[in-house]
Short mmCIF file of C-alpha atoms and ligand atoms in Angstrom, two decimals:
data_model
loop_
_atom_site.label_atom_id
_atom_site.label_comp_id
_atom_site.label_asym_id
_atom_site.label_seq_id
_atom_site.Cartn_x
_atom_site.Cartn_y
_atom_site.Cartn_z
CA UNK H 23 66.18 4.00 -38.33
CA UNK H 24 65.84 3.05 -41.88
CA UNK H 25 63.46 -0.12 -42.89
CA UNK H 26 66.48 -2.28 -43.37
CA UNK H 27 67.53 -2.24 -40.04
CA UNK H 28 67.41 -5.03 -37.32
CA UNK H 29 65.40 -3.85 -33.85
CA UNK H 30 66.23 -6.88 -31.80
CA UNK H 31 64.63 -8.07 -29.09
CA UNK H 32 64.58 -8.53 -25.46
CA UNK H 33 64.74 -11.48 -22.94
CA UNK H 34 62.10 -12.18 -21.16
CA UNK H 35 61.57 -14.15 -17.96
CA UNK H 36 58.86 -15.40 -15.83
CA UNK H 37 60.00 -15.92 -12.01
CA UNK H 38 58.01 -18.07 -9.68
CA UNK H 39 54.96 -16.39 -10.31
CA UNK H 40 51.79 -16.42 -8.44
CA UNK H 41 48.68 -14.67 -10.00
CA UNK H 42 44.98 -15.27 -9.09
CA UNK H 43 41.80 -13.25 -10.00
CA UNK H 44 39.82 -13.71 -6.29
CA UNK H 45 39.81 -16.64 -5.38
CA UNK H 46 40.60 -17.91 -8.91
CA UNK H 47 43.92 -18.88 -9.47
CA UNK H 48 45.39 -19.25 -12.18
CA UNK H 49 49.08 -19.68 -11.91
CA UNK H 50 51.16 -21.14 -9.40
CA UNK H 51 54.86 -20.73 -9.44
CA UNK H 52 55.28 -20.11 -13.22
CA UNK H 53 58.57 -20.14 -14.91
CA UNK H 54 59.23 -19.33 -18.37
CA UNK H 55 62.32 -18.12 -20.22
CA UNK H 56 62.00 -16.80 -23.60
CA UNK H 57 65.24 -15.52 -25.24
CA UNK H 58 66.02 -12.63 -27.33
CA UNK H 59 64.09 -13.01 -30.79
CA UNK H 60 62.88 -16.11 -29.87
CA UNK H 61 59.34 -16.80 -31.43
CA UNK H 62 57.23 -18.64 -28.59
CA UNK H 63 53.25 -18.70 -29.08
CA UNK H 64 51.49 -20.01 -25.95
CA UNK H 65 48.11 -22.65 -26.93
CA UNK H 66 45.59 -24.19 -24.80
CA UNK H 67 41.97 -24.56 -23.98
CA UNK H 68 39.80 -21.83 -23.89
CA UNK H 69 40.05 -20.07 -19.77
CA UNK H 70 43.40 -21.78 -19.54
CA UNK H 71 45.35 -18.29 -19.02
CA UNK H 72 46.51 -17.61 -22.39
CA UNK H 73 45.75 -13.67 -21.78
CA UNK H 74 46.09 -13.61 -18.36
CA UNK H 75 49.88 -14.66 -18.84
CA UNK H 76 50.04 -11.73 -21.68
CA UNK H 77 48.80 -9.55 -19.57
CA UNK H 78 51.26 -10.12 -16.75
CA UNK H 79 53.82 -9.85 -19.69
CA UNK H 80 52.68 -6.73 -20.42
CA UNK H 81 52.32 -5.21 -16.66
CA UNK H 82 48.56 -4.77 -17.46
CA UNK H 83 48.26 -7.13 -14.31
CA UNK H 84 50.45 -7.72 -11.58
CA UNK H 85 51.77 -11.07 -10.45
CA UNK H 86 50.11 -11.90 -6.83
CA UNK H 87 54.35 -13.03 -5.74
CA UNK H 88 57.03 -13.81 -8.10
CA UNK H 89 58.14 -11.47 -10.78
CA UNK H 90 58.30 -11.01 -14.45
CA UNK H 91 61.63 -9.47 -15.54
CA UNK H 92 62.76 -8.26 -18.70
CA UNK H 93 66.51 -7.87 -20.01
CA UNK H 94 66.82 -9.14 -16.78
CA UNK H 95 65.44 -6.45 -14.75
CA UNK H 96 61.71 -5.55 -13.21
CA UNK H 97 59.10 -3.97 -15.22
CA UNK H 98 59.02 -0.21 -15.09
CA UNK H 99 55.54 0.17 -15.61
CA UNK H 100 56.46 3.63 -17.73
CA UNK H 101 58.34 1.79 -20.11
CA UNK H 102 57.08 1.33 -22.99
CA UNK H 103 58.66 -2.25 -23.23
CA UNK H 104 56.33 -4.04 -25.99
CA UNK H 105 53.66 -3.82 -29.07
CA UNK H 106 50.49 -5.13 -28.42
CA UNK H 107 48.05 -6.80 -31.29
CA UNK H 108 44.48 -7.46 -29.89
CA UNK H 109 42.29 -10.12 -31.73
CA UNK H 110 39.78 -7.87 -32.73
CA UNK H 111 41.16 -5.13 -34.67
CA UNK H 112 41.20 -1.82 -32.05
CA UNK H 113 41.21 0.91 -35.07
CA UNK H 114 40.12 4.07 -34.30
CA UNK H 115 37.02 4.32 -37.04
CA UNK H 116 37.26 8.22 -37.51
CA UNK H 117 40.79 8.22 -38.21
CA UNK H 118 42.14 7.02 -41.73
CA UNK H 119 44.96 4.34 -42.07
CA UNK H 120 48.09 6.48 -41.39
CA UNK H 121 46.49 8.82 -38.39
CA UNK H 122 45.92 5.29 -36.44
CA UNK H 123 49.17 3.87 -37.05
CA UNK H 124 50.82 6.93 -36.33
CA UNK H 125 48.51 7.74 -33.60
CA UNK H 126 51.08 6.36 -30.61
CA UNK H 127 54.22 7.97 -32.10
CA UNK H 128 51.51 11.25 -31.63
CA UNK H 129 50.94 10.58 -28.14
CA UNK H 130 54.72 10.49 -27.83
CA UNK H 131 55.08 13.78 -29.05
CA UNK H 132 56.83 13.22 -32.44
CA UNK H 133 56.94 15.85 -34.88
CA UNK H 134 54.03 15.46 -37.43
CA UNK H 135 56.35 15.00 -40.41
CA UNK H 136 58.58 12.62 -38.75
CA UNK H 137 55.93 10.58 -37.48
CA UNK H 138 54.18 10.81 -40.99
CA UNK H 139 57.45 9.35 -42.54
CA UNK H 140 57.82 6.49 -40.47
CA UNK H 141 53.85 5.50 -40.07
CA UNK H 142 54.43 5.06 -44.17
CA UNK H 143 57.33 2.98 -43.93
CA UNK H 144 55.86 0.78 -41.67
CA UNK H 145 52.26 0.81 -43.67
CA UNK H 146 54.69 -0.31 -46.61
CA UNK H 147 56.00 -3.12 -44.31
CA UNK H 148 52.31 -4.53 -44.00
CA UNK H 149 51.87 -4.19 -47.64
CA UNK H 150 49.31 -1.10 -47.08
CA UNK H 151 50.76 1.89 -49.41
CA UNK H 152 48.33 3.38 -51.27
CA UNK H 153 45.61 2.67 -48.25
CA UNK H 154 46.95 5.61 -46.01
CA UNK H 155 43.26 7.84 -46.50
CA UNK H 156 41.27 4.90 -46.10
CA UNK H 157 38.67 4.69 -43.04
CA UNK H 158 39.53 1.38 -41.53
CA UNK H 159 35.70 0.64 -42.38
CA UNK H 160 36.68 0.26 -46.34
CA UNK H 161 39.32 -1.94 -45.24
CA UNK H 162 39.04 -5.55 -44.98
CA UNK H 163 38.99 -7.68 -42.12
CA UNK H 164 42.92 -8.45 -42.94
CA UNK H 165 43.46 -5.43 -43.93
CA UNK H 166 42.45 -4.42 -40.93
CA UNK H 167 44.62 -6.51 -38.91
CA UNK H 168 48.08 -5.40 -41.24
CA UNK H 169 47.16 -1.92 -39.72
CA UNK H 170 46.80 -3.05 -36.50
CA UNK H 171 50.03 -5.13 -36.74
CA UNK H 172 51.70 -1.87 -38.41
CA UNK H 173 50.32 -0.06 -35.03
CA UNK H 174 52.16 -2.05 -32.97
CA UNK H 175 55.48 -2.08 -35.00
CA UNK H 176 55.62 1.49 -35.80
CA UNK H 177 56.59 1.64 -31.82
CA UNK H 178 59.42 -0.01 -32.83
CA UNK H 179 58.99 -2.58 -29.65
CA UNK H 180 61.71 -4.76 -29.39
CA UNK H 181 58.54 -7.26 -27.66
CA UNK H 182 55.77 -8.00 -29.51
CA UNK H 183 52.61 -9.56 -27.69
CA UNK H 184 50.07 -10.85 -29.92
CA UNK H 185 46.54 -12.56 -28.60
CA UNK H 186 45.01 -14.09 -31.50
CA UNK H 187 45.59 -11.70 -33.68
CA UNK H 188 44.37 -13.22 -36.80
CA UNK H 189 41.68 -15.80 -35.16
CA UNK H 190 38.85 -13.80 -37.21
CA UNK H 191 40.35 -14.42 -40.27
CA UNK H 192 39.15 -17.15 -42.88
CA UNK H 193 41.97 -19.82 -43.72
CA UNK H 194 43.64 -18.26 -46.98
CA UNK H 195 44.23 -14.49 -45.28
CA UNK H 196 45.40 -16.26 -42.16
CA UNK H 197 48.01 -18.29 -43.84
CA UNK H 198 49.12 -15.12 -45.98
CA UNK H 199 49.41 -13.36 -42.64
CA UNK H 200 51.58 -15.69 -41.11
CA UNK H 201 53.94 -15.58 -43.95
CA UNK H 202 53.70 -11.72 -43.43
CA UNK H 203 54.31 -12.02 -40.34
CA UNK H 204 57.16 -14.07 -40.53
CA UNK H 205 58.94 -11.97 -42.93
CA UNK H 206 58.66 -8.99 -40.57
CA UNK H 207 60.43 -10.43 -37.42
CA UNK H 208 62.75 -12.11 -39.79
CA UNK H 209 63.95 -8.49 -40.64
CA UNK H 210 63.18 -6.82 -37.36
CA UNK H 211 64.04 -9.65 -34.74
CA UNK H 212 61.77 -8.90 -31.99
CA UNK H 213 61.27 -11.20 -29.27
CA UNK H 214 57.17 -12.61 -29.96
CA UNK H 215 54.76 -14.43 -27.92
CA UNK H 216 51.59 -15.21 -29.43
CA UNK H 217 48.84 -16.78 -28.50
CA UNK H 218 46.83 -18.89 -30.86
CA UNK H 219 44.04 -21.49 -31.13
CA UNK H 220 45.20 -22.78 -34.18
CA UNK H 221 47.62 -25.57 -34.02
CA UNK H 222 48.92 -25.44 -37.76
CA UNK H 223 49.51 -21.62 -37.21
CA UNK H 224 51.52 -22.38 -34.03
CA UNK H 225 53.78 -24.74 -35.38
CA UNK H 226 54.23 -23.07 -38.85
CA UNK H 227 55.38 -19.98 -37.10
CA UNK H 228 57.27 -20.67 -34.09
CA UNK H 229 60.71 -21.61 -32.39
CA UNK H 230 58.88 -22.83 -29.65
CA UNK H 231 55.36 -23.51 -28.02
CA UNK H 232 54.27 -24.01 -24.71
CA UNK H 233 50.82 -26.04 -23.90
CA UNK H 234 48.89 -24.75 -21.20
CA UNK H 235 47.32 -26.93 -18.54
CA UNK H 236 43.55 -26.01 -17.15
CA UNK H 237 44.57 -23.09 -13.94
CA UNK H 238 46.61 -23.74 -12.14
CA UNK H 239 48.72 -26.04 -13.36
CA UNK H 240 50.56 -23.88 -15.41
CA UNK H 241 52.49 -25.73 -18.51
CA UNK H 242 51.80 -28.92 -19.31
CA UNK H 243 54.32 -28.86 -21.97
CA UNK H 244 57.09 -26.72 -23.54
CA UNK H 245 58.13 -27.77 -26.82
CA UNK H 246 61.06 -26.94 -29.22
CA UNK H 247 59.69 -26.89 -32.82
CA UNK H 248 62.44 -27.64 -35.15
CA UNK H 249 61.35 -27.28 -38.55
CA UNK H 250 64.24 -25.02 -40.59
CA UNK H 251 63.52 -21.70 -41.98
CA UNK H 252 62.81 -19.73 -43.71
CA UNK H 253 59.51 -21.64 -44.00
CA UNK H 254 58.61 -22.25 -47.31
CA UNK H 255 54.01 -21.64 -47.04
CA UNK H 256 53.12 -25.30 -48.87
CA UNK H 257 56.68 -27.28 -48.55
CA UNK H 258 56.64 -26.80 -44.56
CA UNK H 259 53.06 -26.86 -43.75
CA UNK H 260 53.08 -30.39 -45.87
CA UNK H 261 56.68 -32.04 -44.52
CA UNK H 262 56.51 -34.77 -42.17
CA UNK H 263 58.02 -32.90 -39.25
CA UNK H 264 55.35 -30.73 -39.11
CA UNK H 265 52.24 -33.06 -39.13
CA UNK H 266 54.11 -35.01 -36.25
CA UNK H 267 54.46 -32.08 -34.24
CA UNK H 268 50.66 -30.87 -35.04
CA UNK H 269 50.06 -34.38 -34.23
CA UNK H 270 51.79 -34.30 -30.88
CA UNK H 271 50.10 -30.96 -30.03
CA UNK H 272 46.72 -32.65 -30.82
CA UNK H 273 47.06 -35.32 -28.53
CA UNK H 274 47.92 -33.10 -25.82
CA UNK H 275 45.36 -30.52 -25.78
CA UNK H 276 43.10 -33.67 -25.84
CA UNK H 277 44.72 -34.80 -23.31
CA UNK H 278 44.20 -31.17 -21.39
CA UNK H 279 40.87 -31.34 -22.27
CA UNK H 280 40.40 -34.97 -21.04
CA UNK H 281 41.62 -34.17 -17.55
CA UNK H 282 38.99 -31.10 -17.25
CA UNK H 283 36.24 -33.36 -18.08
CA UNK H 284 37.68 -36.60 -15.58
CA UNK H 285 38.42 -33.75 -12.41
N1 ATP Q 320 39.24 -9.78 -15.16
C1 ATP Q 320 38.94 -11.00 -14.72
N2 ATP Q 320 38.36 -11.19 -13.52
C2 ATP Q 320 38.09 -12.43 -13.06
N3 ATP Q 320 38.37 -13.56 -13.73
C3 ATP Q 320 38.95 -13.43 -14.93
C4 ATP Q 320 39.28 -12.16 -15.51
N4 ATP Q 320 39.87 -12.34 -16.71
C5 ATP Q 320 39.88 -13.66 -16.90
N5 ATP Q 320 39.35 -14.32 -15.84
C6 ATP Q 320 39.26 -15.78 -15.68
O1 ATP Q 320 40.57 -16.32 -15.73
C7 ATP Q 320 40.60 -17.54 -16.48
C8 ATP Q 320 41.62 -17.40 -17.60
O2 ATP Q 320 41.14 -16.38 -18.50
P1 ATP Q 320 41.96 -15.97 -19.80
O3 ATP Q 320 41.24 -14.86 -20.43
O4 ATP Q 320 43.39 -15.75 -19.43
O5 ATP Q 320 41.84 -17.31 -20.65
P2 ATP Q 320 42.33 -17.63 -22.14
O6 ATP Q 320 43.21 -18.84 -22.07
O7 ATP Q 320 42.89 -16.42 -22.75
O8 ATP Q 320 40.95 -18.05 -22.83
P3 ATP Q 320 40.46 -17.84 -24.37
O9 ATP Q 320 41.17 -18.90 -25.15
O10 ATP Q 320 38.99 -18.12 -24.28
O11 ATP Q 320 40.77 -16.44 -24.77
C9 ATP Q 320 39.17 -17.78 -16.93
O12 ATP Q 320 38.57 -18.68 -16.03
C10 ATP Q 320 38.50 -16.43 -16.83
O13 ATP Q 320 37.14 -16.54 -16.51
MG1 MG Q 321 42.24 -15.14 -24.36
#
């Protein structure tokens, strides 16, 4: 696989799903589509399900009834089906920039120099060469994210789950990540869902977003964002299109919130 080279991604689906934690629950009789290299980030209030639903994506949990399938087909809980960024960087602190991104490809049992090769060319792809003998503690808090980000791609997943993966950033980095992030699954095409408080960063970055409701009601709204890309940092972020949808998605998580209060 050279760096120029399209990965794809996978459809996912959601099935009638049932999950509860206890007597919690948290989902009844979900259903969600999202196509191959489809970018779909999932908001709501805080304890709304946001990484409950990633973890069912993942197979970390397992739905209570229904299913989650993926190219069509039932999780094999061996397969190694998706990337997974965290929201607090997970770095290994005794291991230097290149021995945690190439730490999975390790556990796979790749060949040292092979693995070596291909942790660069992803560290490259986060904008990281020249950081490889770093200790992530003489990285930035960004920084620190690109490697986790790198972690996840080096896997070459052709599903990328990310839960809030730059929430601990300040406002510049964040923005400079999503155009980063952006230009990545522009060249790699994976299928994403990401979860994000951040309304701006939702719309700036997706196809599509779903609102979720307080448990169990599941979505309260899925919406197509139509804003053309590539998106261009200042000229999207200020069109009219996009303050009406961050406008729309305001209202509604109000609205969310509202009914918590009222029930
Ligand atoms: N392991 C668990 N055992 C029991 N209850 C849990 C567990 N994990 C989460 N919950 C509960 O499930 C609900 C949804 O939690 P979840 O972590 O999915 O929310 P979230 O939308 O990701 O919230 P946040 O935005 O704060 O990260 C919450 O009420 C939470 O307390
Ligand atoms: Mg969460």
């Amino acid at each position: 696989m050279t760096s120029s080279q399209l990965i794809g991604g996978d459809q996912l689906t959601i099935k009638n799903l049932h999950f509860g934690y206890d007597s919690l629950s948290i989902f009844t009789d979900l259903n969600v589509t999202v196509e191959p290299g489809e970018f779909l980030s999932i908001i709501g209030p805080s304890g709304c399900g946001k990484t409950t639903c990633l973890n069912l994506l993942s197979g970390f949990l397992k739905p209570d009834s229904g299913s989650v399938l993926l190219r069509g087909e039932s999780l094999e809980p061996e397969d190694p089906h998706f990337g997974y960024v965290f929201q607090q960087a997970t770095l290994f602190p005794w291991l230097s920039t290149l021995e945690n991104v190439e730490f999975g490809l390790k556990m796979q049992g790749m060949n040292e120099k092979v693995r070596r090769e291909k942790a660069m060319v992803y560290l490259e792809k986060v904008g990281l060469k020249g950081f490889e003998d770093y200790l992530p503690l003489k990285l930035s808090g960004g920084m620190q994210q690109r490697v986790n980000l790198a972690r996840a791609l080096v896997m070459e997943p052709r599903l990328l789950l990310m839960d809030e993966p730059f929430g601990a950033l300040d406002a510049i980095t964040r923005e400079t990540m999503n155009d980063e992030l952006l230009r990545l699954w522009n060249e790699l095409g994976q299928t994403v869902v990401f979860i994000t408080h951040d309304i701006d960063e939702a719309v700036y970055l997706s196809d599509r977003i779903l609102v979720l409701d307080r448990p169990p009601n599941g979505i309260f709204k899925d919406l197509k964002i139509d804003l053309k890309r590539p998106r261009i940092g200042k000229d999207t972020r200020t069109s009219d299109k996009f303050w009406d949808y961050k406008k729309e998605l305001v209202d509604d998580i109000a609205q969310v919130a509202k009914s918590a209060v009222v029930s």
